[in-house]
Tab-separated table of C-alpha atoms in Angstrom:
chain	number	residue	atom	x	y	z
A	23	MET	CA	32.866	14.605	-39.932
A	24	THR	CA	32.140	11.531	-37.835
A	25	LEU	CA	31.815	7.993	-39.158
A	26	ALA	CA	28.078	8.022	-38.426
A	27	GLU	CA	27.667	11.191	-40.474
A	28	LEU	CA	29.643	9.653	-43.348
A	29	ILE	CA	27.362	6.600	-43.259
A	30	ALA	CA	24.259	8.794	-43.332
A	31	GLN	CA	25.724	10.726	-46.271
A	32	ALA	CA	26.487	7.462	-48.103
A	33	ARG	CA	22.942	6.195	-47.565
A	34	THR	CA	21.547	9.409	-49.045
A	35	ALA	CA	23.830	9.132	-52.082
A	36	LEU	CA	22.776	5.504	-52.598
A	37	ASP	CA	19.096	6.417	-52.422
A	38	THR	CA	19.651	9.160	-54.990
A	39	ALA	CA	21.492	6.759	-57.324
A	40	ILE	CA	18.709	4.168	-57.037
A	41	THR	CA	16.075	6.799	-57.876
A	42	ALA	CA	18.070	7.959	-60.913
A	43	ARG	CA	18.479	4.373	-62.133
A	44	GLN	CA	14.724	3.755	-61.788
A	45	GLN	CA	13.996	6.887	-63.814
A	46	GLU	CA	16.321	5.693	-66.577
A	47	GLN	CA	14.656	2.268	-66.594
A	48	ASP	CA	11.191	3.878	-66.820
A	49	ALA	CA	12.367	6.038	-69.702
A	50	LEU	CA	13.719	2.968	-71.520
A	51	VAL	CA	10.408	1.135	-71.138
A	52	ALA	CA	8.519	4.160	-72.440
A	53	LEU	CA	10.878	4.474	-75.440
A	54	ARG	CA	10.333	0.865	-76.471
A	55	SER	CA	6.608	1.541	-76.840
A	56	ASP	CA	7.271	4.338	-79.340
A	57	PRO	CA	6.179	3.246	-82.905
A	58	ASN	CA	8.966	5.379	-84.442
A	59	LEU	CA	11.621	3.600	-82.385
A	60	THR	CA	15.165	3.353	-83.819
A	61	GLU	CA	17.970	1.019	-82.758
A	62	ASP	CA	20.314	3.936	-82.097
A	63	ALA	CA	17.843	5.565	-79.714
A	64	VAL	CA	17.391	2.312	-77.797
A	65	ALA	CA	21.147	1.764	-77.585
A	66	ALA	CA	21.705	5.288	-76.260
A	67	ARG	CA	19.016	4.868	-73.603
A	68	VAL	CA	20.390	1.434	-72.570
A	69	ALA	CA	23.843	2.964	-72.183
A	70	THR	CA	22.432	5.695	-69.956
A	71	ARG	CA	20.585	3.102	-67.841
A	72	ASP	CA	23.780	1.016	-67.521
A	73	THR	CA	25.700	4.093	-66.369
A	74	ALA	CA	23.069	4.601	-63.654
A	75	ASP	CA	23.467	0.918	-62.702
A	76	THR	CA	27.205	1.414	-62.323
A	77	GLU	CA	26.624	4.425	-60.077
A	78	VAL	CA	24.296	2.371	-57.838
A	79	THR	CA	26.944	-0.338	-57.533
A	80	ARG	CA	29.627	2.226	-56.675
A	81	ARG	CA	27.494	3.882	-54.024
A	82	GLN	CA	26.551	0.516	-52.518
A	83	THR	CA	30.208	-0.513	-52.306
A	84	ALA	CA	31.114	2.749	-50.565
A	85	LEU	CA	28.323	2.291	-48.011
A	86	ASP	CA	29.322	-1.333	-47.338
A	87	GLU	CA	32.907	-0.270	-46.654
A	88	LEU	CA	31.763	2.334	-44.135
A	89	LEU	CA	29.439	-0.140	-42.407
A	90	THR	CA	32.269	-2.674	-42.172
A	91	GLU	CA	34.481	0.004	-40.632
A	92	GLN	CA	31.760	0.898	-38.124
A	93	ALA	CA	31.284	-2.744	-37.114
A	94	ARG	CA	35.029	-3.085	-36.531
A	95	ASP	CA	35.090	0.076	-34.418
A	96	GLU	CA	32.301	-1.357	-32.247
A	97	GLU	CA	34.239	-4.594	-31.800
A	98	ILE	CA	37.344	-2.643	-30.733
A	99	ALA	CA	35.274	-0.545	-28.303
A	100	ALA	CA	33.750	-3.676	-26.761
A	101	LEU	CA	37.193	-5.277	-26.442
A	102	SER	CA	38.552	-2.132	-24.824
A	103	ALA	CA	35.714	-2.091	-22.288
A	104	ARG	CA	36.621	-5.611	-21.207
A	105	THR	CA	40.286	-4.748	-20.720
A	106	VAL	CA	41.276	-3.068	-17.415
A	107	PRO	CA	44.803	-1.570	-17.296
A	108	ALA	CA	46.862	-2.988	-14.463
A	109	ALA	CA	47.836	0.470	-13.257
A	110	THR	CA	44.239	1.579	-12.743
A	111	ARG	CA	42.937	1.037	-9.236
A	112	ALA	CA	39.244	0.204	-8.811
A	113	PRO	CA	37.224	2.660	-6.683
A	114	ALA	CA	36.336	1.704	-3.153
A	115	TYR	CA	33.303	-0.541	-2.756
A	116	ASP	CA	31.299	2.105	-0.899
A	117	ARG	CA	32.108	4.763	-3.554
A	118	VAL	CA	30.242	2.992	-6.350
A	119	ALA	CA	26.461	3.049	-6.893
A	120	ARG	CA	25.277	-0.495	-7.434
A	121	VAL	CA	21.699	-0.850	-8.668
A	122	GLY	CA	20.020	-4.180	-9.138
A	123	SER	CA	20.429	-6.916	-6.581
A	124	GLU	CA	22.103	-4.561	-4.110
A	125	ALA	CA	19.749	-2.892	-1.627
A	126	ARG	CA	19.033	0.830	-1.892
A	127	THR	CA	20.376	3.234	0.732
A	128	TYR	CA	16.850	4.140	1.848
A	129	ARG	CA	14.456	1.191	1.709
A	130	PRO	CA	10.685	1.102	2.306
A	131	ASP	CA	10.850	-2.306	3.993
A	132	GLN	CA	13.202	-0.910	6.661
A	133	ASP	CA	12.008	2.696	6.982
A	134	ARG	CA	8.558	3.106	5.412
A	135	ARG	CA	8.021	6.616	6.792
A	136	GLY	CA	11.378	7.915	5.591
A	137	ARG	CA	12.605	8.941	9.026
A	138	GLN	CA	16.196	7.869	8.321
A	139	PHE	CA	16.248	10.026	5.191
A	140	GLU	CA	14.906	13.027	7.109
A	141	GLN	CA	17.407	12.496	9.936
A	142	ASP	CA	20.288	12.317	7.453
A	143	VAL	CA	19.185	15.585	5.805
A	144	ALA	CA	19.131	17.312	9.187
A	145	ALA	CA	22.410	15.740	10.335
A	146	ALA	CA	24.184	16.740	7.124
A	147	PHE	CA	23.407	20.383	7.871
A	148	LEU	CA	25.205	19.944	11.203
A	149	GLY	CA	28.306	18.527	9.567
A	150	ASP	CA	27.707	14.776	9.909
A	151	TYR	CA	29.957	13.359	7.157
A	152	ASP	CA	28.420	9.859	7.354
A	153	ALA	CA	24.978	11.340	6.709
A	154	ARG	CA	26.366	13.292	3.743
A	155	ASP	CA	27.897	10.107	2.347
A	156	ARG	CA	24.577	8.277	2.575
A	157	LEU	CA	22.769	11.146	0.847
A	158	SER	CA	25.412	11.235	-1.884
A	159	GLN	CA	25.093	7.483	-2.389
A	160	HIS	CA	21.313	7.875	-2.585
A	161	MET	CA	21.689	10.559	-5.272
A	162	ARG	CA	23.965	8.312	-7.349
A	163	GLU	CA	21.287	5.608	-7.163
A	164	GLU	CA	18.624	8.119	-8.198
A	165	ARG	CA	20.657	9.217	-11.234
A	166	VAL	CA	20.668	5.614	-12.429
A	167	GLU	CA	17.039	4.742	-11.734
A	168	ARG	CA	15.272	8.113	-12.090
A	169	PRO	CA	17.492	10.436	-14.112
A	170	GLU	CA	14.551	12.534	-15.320
A	171	VAL	CA	13.543	13.384	-11.745
A	172	VAL	CA	17.087	14.187	-10.672
A	173	GLU	CA	17.662	16.539	-13.587
A	174	ARG	CA	14.347	18.291	-12.987
A	175	ALA	CA	15.029	18.759	-9.292
A	176	ALA	CA	18.648	19.915	-9.627
A	177	GLY	CA	19.584	22.834	-7.410
A	178	THR	CA	17.014	22.342	-4.618
A	179	GLY	CA	17.921	22.890	-0.989
A	180	ALA	CA	21.459	22.813	0.305
A	181	PHE	CA	22.327	19.696	-1.673
A	182	THR	CA	22.494	19.827	-5.448
A	183	GLY	CA	19.687	17.706	-6.861
A	184	LEU	CA	18.560	16.240	-3.556
A	185	VAL	CA	15.568	14.010	-4.371
A	186	VAL	CA	13.175	12.454	-1.880
A	187	PRO	CA	13.125	8.627	-2.189
A	188	GLN	CA	10.343	7.527	-4.525
A	189	TYR	CA	8.666	5.264	-1.985
A	190	LEU	CA	7.856	8.316	0.138
A	191	THR	CA	5.642	9.705	-2.670
A	192	ASP	CA	4.199	6.670	-4.434
A	193	LEU	CA	2.422	5.530	-1.252
A	194	TYR	CA	0.361	8.705	-0.955
A	195	ALA	CA	-3.144	8.158	0.453
A	196	PRO	CA	-5.827	9.518	-1.904
A	197	ALA	CA	-8.996	10.915	-0.325
A	198	ALA	CA	-11.562	8.141	-0.096
A	199	ALA	CA	-14.619	8.442	-2.340
A	200	ALA	CA	-17.954	6.619	-2.649
A	201	ARG	CA	-17.551	6.705	-6.449
A	202	ARG	CA	-20.290	5.132	-8.662
A	203	PRO	CA	-21.454	1.593	-7.802
A	204	PHE	CA	-25.110	2.259	-8.669
A	205	ALA	CA	-24.308	4.240	-11.836
A	206	ASP	CA	-22.237	1.323	-13.082
A	207	SER	CA	-25.253	-0.943	-12.558
A	208	CYS	CA	-27.640	1.223	-14.596
A	209	ARG	CA	-28.528	0.511	-18.204
A	210	PRO	CA	-25.924	2.474	-20.191
A	211	HIS	CA	-26.520	4.561	-23.325
A	212	ASP	CA	-24.303	6.866	-25.366
A	213	LEU	CA	-25.356	10.472	-24.951
A	214	PRO	CA	-26.467	12.014	-28.286
A	215	PRO	CA	-23.818	14.374	-29.684
A	216	GLN	CA	-26.097	17.436	-29.600
A	217	GLY	CA	-28.899	18.903	-27.535
A	218	MET	CA	-29.494	19.473	-23.846
A	219	THR	CA	-32.596	17.279	-23.567
A	220	VAL	CA	-33.250	13.591	-24.218
A	221	ASN	CA	-36.909	12.990	-25.131
A	222	ILE	CA	-38.658	9.659	-24.583
A	223	SER	CA	-42.137	8.853	-25.859
A	224	ARG	CA	-44.269	6.943	-23.338
A	225	ILE	CA	-47.555	5.316	-24.288
A	226	THR	CA	-49.875	6.554	-21.548
A	227	THR	CA	-53.212	5.691	-23.187
A	228	ALA	CA	-53.287	2.198	-24.596
A	229	THR	CA	-55.563	0.655	-27.196
A	230	SER	CA	-58.314	-1.678	-25.997
A	231	THR	CA	-60.053	-4.909	-26.790
A	232	ALA	CA	-63.321	-6.309	-25.427
A	233	LEU	CA	-65.813	-9.023	-26.119
A	234	GLN	CA	-68.148	-8.094	-28.966
A	235	ALA	CA	-71.676	-7.639	-27.621
A	236	SER	CA	-73.264	-9.331	-30.613
A	237	GLU	CA	-72.691	-9.878	-34.277
A	238	ASN	CA	-72.377	-6.755	-36.451
A	239	THR	CA	-71.952	-4.435	-33.471
A	240	ASN	CA	-68.996	-2.139	-33.006
A	241	VAL	CA	-65.901	-3.626	-31.390
A	242	SER	CA	-63.896	-1.900	-28.712
A	243	GLU	CA	-61.764	1.065	-29.794
A	244	THR	CA	-59.582	3.385	-27.693
A	245	ASP	CA	-57.304	5.930	-29.326
A	246	ILE	CA	-53.675	5.349	-28.413
A	247	ASP	CA	-51.833	8.366	-27.028
A	248	ASP	CA	-48.370	9.102	-25.736
A	249	THR	CA	-46.807	11.576	-23.354
A	250	LEU	CA	-43.332	12.983	-23.862
A	251	LEU	CA	-40.821	12.328	-21.079
A	252	PRO	CA	-38.088	14.985	-21.334
A	253	VAL	CA	-34.784	14.115	-19.632
A	254	SER	CA	-32.408	17.014	-19.062
A	255	VAL	CA	-28.731	16.769	-19.952
A	256	GLN	CA	-26.689	17.869	-16.947
A	257	THR	CA	-23.088	19.005	-16.571
A	258	ASN	CA	-20.820	17.551	-13.898
A	259	ALA	CA	-17.610	19.540	-13.478
A	260	GLY	CA	-14.846	20.527	-11.078
A	261	GLN	CA	-11.644	22.546	-11.198
A	262	GLN	CA	-8.348	22.977	-9.397
A	263	THR	CA	-5.633	25.593	-9.826
A	264	LEU	CA	-2.055	24.461	-9.210
A	265	SER	CA	1.061	26.576	-9.142
A	266	ARG	CA	3.626	25.837	-11.817
A	267	GLN	CA	6.094	25.295	-9.017
A	268	ALA	CA	3.971	22.462	-7.624
A	269	ILE	CA	3.713	20.802	-11.038
A	270	GLU	CA	7.267	21.349	-12.257
A	271	ARG	CA	9.136	20.951	-8.980
A	272	GLY	CA	6.915	18.390	-7.288
A	273	ALA	CA	6.815	14.640	-7.808
A	274	GLY	CA	3.589	13.413	-9.400
A	275	VAL	CA	1.477	16.341	-8.173
A	276	GLU	CA	-0.595	16.752	-11.342
A	277	PRO	CA	-1.603	13.054	-11.670
A	278	VAL	CA	-2.583	12.976	-7.985
A	279	VAL	CA	-4.857	16.004	-8.345
A	280	LEU	CA	-6.344	14.713	-11.590
A	281	ASP	CA	-7.077	11.337	-10.000
A	282	ASP	CA	-8.887	13.070	-7.143
A	283	LEU	CA	-10.976	15.155	-9.571
A	284	PHE	CA	-12.019	11.965	-11.381
A	285	ARG	CA	-13.018	10.420	-8.043
A	286	ARG	CA	-15.167	13.458	-7.176
A	287	TYR	CA	-16.714	13.376	-10.660
A	288	ALA	CA	-17.774	9.739	-10.257
A	289	THR	CA	-19.119	10.342	-6.749
A	290	THR	CA	-21.185	13.379	-7.771
A	291	LEU	CA	-22.673	11.537	-10.748
A	292	ASP	CA	-23.699	8.542	-8.645
A	293	SER	CA	-25.067	10.661	-5.800
A	294	THR	CA	-27.139	12.647	-8.295
A	295	LEU	CA	-28.744	9.480	-9.656
A	296	LEU	CA	-29.703	8.453	-6.125
A	297	ASN	CA	-30.476	11.663	-4.274
A	298	GLN	CA	-31.258	14.510	-6.678
A	299	ALA	CA	-34.483	16.332	-5.930
A	300	THR	CA	-37.464	15.332	-8.088
A	301	ASN	CA	-35.677	12.859	-10.381
A	302	GLY	CA	-33.282	10.969	-8.107
A	303	LEU	CA	-34.120	7.363	-7.276
A	304	SER	CA	-35.051	8.253	-3.688
A	305	ASN	CA	-37.636	10.743	-4.971
A	306	VAL	CA	-39.256	8.671	-7.733
A	307	ALA	CA	-39.436	5.340	-5.890
A	308	THR	CA	-42.663	4.204	-4.227
A	309	ALA	CA	-42.224	3.854	-0.485
A	310	VAL	CA	-42.433	0.532	1.358
A	311	ALA	CA	-42.472	1.182	5.094
A	312	TYR	CA	-40.529	-0.938	7.545
A	313	THR	CA	-41.479	0.314	10.996
A	314	SER	CA	-39.920	-1.381	13.990
A	315	GLY	CA	-38.453	-0.388	17.332
A	316	THR	CA	-36.315	-3.542	17.332
A	317	PRO	CA	-35.419	-4.127	13.682
A	318	THR	CA	-34.007	-7.472	12.586
A	319	GLY	CA	-32.762	-8.930	9.331
A	320	VAL	CA	-35.494	-11.524	9.463
A	321	GLY	CA	-38.082	-8.746	9.872
A	322	LEU	CA	-36.664	-6.723	7.003
A	323	TYR	CA	-36.612	-9.507	4.432
A	324	PRO	CA	-40.415	-9.691	3.867
A	325	LYS	CA	-40.319	-5.979	3.016
A	326	VAL	CA	-37.724	-6.726	0.361
A	327	LEU	CA	-40.093	-9.221	-1.223
A	328	GLU	CA	-42.931	-6.711	-0.975
A	329	GLY	CA	-40.840	-4.177	-2.833
A	330	LEU	CA	-39.815	-6.637	-5.545
A	331	SER	CA	-43.430	-7.653	-5.937
A	332	GLY	CA	-44.295	-4.009	-6.541
A	333	VAL	CA	-41.564	-3.687	-9.166
A	334	GLU	CA	-42.914	-6.600	-11.178
A	335	ALA	CA	-46.532	-5.526	-10.749
A	336	ALA	CA	-45.693	-2.100	-12.188
A	337	LEU	CA	-43.824	-3.473	-15.188
A	338	LEU	CA	-45.990	-6.488	-16.021
A	339	ASP	CA	-44.747	-7.917	-19.333
A	340	MET	CA	-42.040	-5.241	-19.525
A	341	ALA	CA	-40.304	-6.709	-16.474
A	342	THR	CA	-36.941	-8.205	-17.399
A	343	GLY	CA	-36.399	-9.973	-14.071
A	344	ASP	CA	-32.997	-8.254	-13.888
A	345	ASN	CA	-33.758	-6.868	-10.434
A	346	ILE	CA	-31.206	-5.462	-8.007
A	347	ALA	CA	-31.242	-4.259	-4.410
A	348	VAL	CA	-29.150	-1.160	-3.707
A	349	MET	CA	-28.170	-0.484	-0.107
A	350	HIS	CA	-25.572	1.229	2.076
A	351	SER	CA	-22.605	-0.818	3.270
A	352	ARG	CA	-23.783	-0.511	6.869
A	353	ARG	CA	-27.050	-2.173	5.893
A	354	TRP	CA	-25.346	-4.982	3.974
A	355	TYR	CA	-23.084	-5.845	6.884
A	356	TRP	CA	-26.017	-5.637	9.290
A	357	LEU	CA	-27.847	-8.248	7.217
A	358	GLN	CA	-24.784	-10.467	7.374
A	359	ASN	CA	-24.794	-10.091	11.149
A	360	ALA	CA	-28.338	-11.448	11.406
A	361	LEU	CA	-28.947	-14.865	12.971
A	362	GLY	CA	-32.195	-16.778	13.174
A	363	SER	CA	-34.021	-20.076	13.176
A	364	THR	CA	-36.733	-19.194	10.646
A	365	TRP	CA	-35.979	-19.962	7.013
A	366	PRO	CA	-37.743	-19.400	3.685
A	367	LEU	CA	-40.077	-22.226	2.699
A	368	ILE	CA	-39.114	-21.958	-0.977
A	369	THR	CA	-35.523	-22.485	-2.006
A	370	GLN	CA	-33.889	-20.250	-4.621
A	371	PRO	CA	-31.273	-20.958	-7.314
A	372	GLY	CA	-27.702	-20.552	-6.085
A	373	ILE	CA	-28.647	-19.972	-2.427
A	374	VAL	CA	-27.610	-22.386	0.291
A	375	ALA	CA	-30.584	-23.573	2.361
A	376	GLN	CA	-31.109	-21.944	5.765
A	377	THR	CA	-29.213	-18.743	4.994
A	378	LEU	CA	-30.246	-15.135	4.592
A	379	GLY	CA	-28.440	-14.884	1.273
A	380	ALA	CA	-24.839	-15.108	0.143
A	381	ASN	CA	-21.882	-12.732	0.359
A	382	TYR	CA	-19.512	-12.849	-2.634
A	383	ALA	CA	-16.731	-11.106	-0.656
A	384	THR	CA	-15.961	-8.702	-3.506
A	385	THR	CA	-14.480	-5.265	-2.866
A	386	TYR	CA	-16.471	-2.042	-2.736
A	387	GLY	CA	-17.418	-0.699	-6.154
A	388	SER	CA	-16.545	-3.918	-7.992
A	389	GLY	CA	-20.130	-4.866	-8.838
A	390	VAL	CA	-22.471	-7.348	-7.155
A	391	ARG	CA	-21.539	-7.876	-3.500
A	392	GLY	CA	-23.808	-10.841	-2.906
A	393	VAL	CA	-27.410	-12.056	-3.202
A	394	LEU	CA	-30.502	-12.041	-1.010
A	395	PRO	CA	-32.409	-15.241	-0.116
A	396	ASN	CA	-34.515	-15.022	-3.292
A	397	GLY	CA	-31.418	-14.553	-5.500
A	398	THR	CA	-31.673	-10.767	-5.947
A	399	PRO	CA	-28.179	-9.283	-6.466
A	400	VAL	CA	-27.049	-6.625	-3.998
A	401	ILE	CA	-25.210	-3.439	-4.996
A	402	VAL	CA	-23.544	-1.662	-2.079
A	403	ASP	CA	-23.365	2.110	-2.534
A	404	ASN	CA	-22.260	4.557	0.148
A	405	ASN	CA	-23.735	7.526	-1.689
A	406	ILE	CA	-27.042	6.471	-0.105
A	407	ALA	CA	-28.000	8.999	2.562
A	408	THR	CA	-27.871	7.898	6.205
A	409	ASN	CA	-29.542	10.986	7.706
A	410	LEU	CA	-33.145	10.334	6.679
A	411	GLY	CA	-36.261	10.036	8.821
A	412	ALA	CA	-37.429	11.908	11.886
A	413	GLY	CA	-34.306	10.934	13.793
A	414	THR	CA	-32.026	11.782	10.855
A	415	ASN	CA	-30.385	8.380	11.248
A	416	GLU	CA	-32.170	6.207	8.691
A	417	ASP	CA	-31.017	4.892	5.317
A	418	GLU	CA	-33.059	3.374	2.469
A	419	ILE	CA	-32.935	0.214	0.393
A	420	TYR	CA	-33.839	0.533	-3.290
A	421	LEU	CA	-35.361	-2.257	-5.366
A	422	VAL	CA	-35.396	-1.750	-9.126
A	423	ASP	CA	-35.338	-3.467	-12.470
A	424	ARG	CA	-31.901	-2.301	-13.548
A	425	GLN	CA	-32.941	-2.252	-17.211
A	426	GLU	CA	-35.292	0.610	-16.317
A	427	CYS	CA	-32.575	2.717	-14.714
A	428	HIS	CA	-31.286	4.571	-17.764
A	429	LEU	CA	-28.024	6.526	-17.853
A	430	TRP	CA	-26.757	8.435	-20.886
A	431	GLU	CA	-23.104	9.434	-20.798
A	432	ASP	CA	-20.681	10.931	-23.271
A	433	PRO	CA	-18.380	8.027	-24.263
A	434	ASN	CA	-15.373	10.293	-23.643
A	435	ALA	CA	-16.499	11.597	-20.244
A	436	PRO	CA	-15.042	12.845	-18.098
A	437	MET	CA	-13.103	15.316	-20.237
A	438	TYR	CA	-9.946	17.052	-19.018
A	439	ILE	CA	-8.907	20.631	-19.774
A	440	ARG	CA	-5.463	21.908	-18.822
A	441	ALA	CA	-5.343	25.697	-19.274
A	442	GLU	CA	-2.136	27.620	-18.679
A	443	GLN	CA	-3.052	31.007	-20.165
A	444	ALA	CA	-5.958	31.699	-17.808
A	445	LYS	CA	-3.680	31.850	-14.745
A	446	LEU	CA	-0.492	32.888	-16.508
A	447	ALA	CA	-0.006	36.122	-14.551
A	448	SER	CA	0.182	34.189	-11.271
A	449	LEU	CA	2.070	31.193	-12.698
A	450	GLY	CA	-0.962	29.000	-12.172
A	451	VAL	CA	-2.250	26.062	-14.181
A	452	LEU	CA	-6.017	25.553	-14.252
A	453	MET	CA	-7.205	21.943	-14.358
A	454	VAL	CA	-10.877	21.305	-15.208
A	455	VAL	CA	-12.705	17.980	-15.362
A	456	TYR	CA	-16.215	17.912	-16.829
A	457	GLY	CA	-18.776	15.695	-18.532
A	458	TYR	CA	-22.375	15.625	-19.722
A	459	PHE	CA	-24.937	13.042	-18.657
A	460	ALA	CA	-28.671	12.396	-18.487
A	461	TYR	CA	-30.647	9.816	-16.566
A	462	THR	CA	-34.148	8.664	-15.712
A	463	HIS	CA	-35.765	6.043	-13.510
A	464	ALA	CA	-39.254	7.137	-14.571
A	465	ARG	CA	-39.808	5.600	-17.988
A	466	TYR	CA	-42.001	3.231	-15.982
A	467	PRO	CA	-42.881	4.097	-12.334
A	468	GLN	CA	-41.481	0.811	-11.065
A	469	ALA	CA	-38.832	1.573	-8.424
A	470	ARG	CA	-39.481	0.810	-4.760
A	471	LYS	CA	-37.667	2.006	-1.634
A	472	ILE	CA	-37.768	0.526	1.851
A	473	GLY	CA	-37.543	3.123	4.602
A	474	GLY	CA	-38.720	3.799	8.126
A	475	THR	CA	-37.680	3.350	11.722
A	476	GLY	CA	-36.589	-0.216	10.997
A	477	LEU	CA	-33.635	1.232	9.057
A	478	VAL	CA	-32.073	3.400	11.734
A	479	THR	CA	-28.355	3.140	12.479
A	480	PRO	CA	-27.880	-0.620	12.754
A	481	ALA	CA	-26.934	-2.403	15.944
A	482	PHE	CA	-24.691	-5.396	15.328
A	483	ASN	CA	-26.235	-7.721	17.843
A	484	GLY	CA	-26.867	-10.853	15.772
A	485	GLN	CA	-30.518	-9.975	14.998
């Protein structure tokens, strides 16, 4: 039995002795409350309690002795580690893996594409001993820094446990995605836990007031009425089947695939909010035409104000003033390219005079990219279609009160299912990402969209 096992055994014995002593003490307290108590009974119980006390002391002493012995053993081991016998010769410098301040054998700052590693693998097959030494040194470094990967990959190829340098896998390039800039700007709600429809009551016939014609005549009366606005709950989902070999023998394959599924999920959700037939923003917004054979930023801006005017006119006292303009990145950069000598006559808060707005220089998908001359925030979203119009080369600009762009999402979405049984016979693992959502831009018909020949593929010519 080892010293550690003896210590564990002593701790258990001490715990048992303490429990027994506590039971004796509890019994003594209970006895003293007995009305028929005798001195002999109390004395006997006290003696039993004292015996239990003695056992606790004995067990504690035994444990302390073992712990003292263990501490001394650790001191001796530490002293031994610091003592190097004179007869022992240190290994050669190049035969020891040094990790820390010493540079790795294969370094991303010197060989980002990993060509040296690949050349050494090929050369080792042809008998190049220097290449084999470098690969062996690399494997010793990997065992120190990534032991879990080395053990998992043991036995691959012609070299036992040969592992590709980490920097060749952690710089993978994920597939670009438009993701969800507009969806993140919508008014968020938690999706109800049950049901496949969200119902909203809209007052479509209002009450009325009017001037009374004369005294004692009837005053105006109109019966209030509502219309139900049903909003369907939709399912956004995608799947991918991976081989067990790819997951178990690859480096980071499953997280890479899962990340890509999440990117597609976000992109599909956002594109649905913008482009879905019937209910998407492009299909519920009222059109504002910008027709021009030579479009300019200065010519487009009045249409923006026309659209915003329509938004407020539709909402009246329900307007929050929290308006946004949603446009494609090509349109946003085209506006920044515009130059001119005509400026708004009315200045706006936060906008430098004689400019066509302000660019905040934030990254794509990080929120507001800038503001227009009247202070309206701009959301750049590349899920906006660029193949509209007769020439299939137009995009649209959307102007909305963001508080009237409603999005219900499950707080836990997207969900992830990893199913192994479904593809067991082929050693496959099925990965599924899904989520439920509902949306509407039609609680009030307030949205506006600018479209037309003035929004064809932009020419960056300073106009």
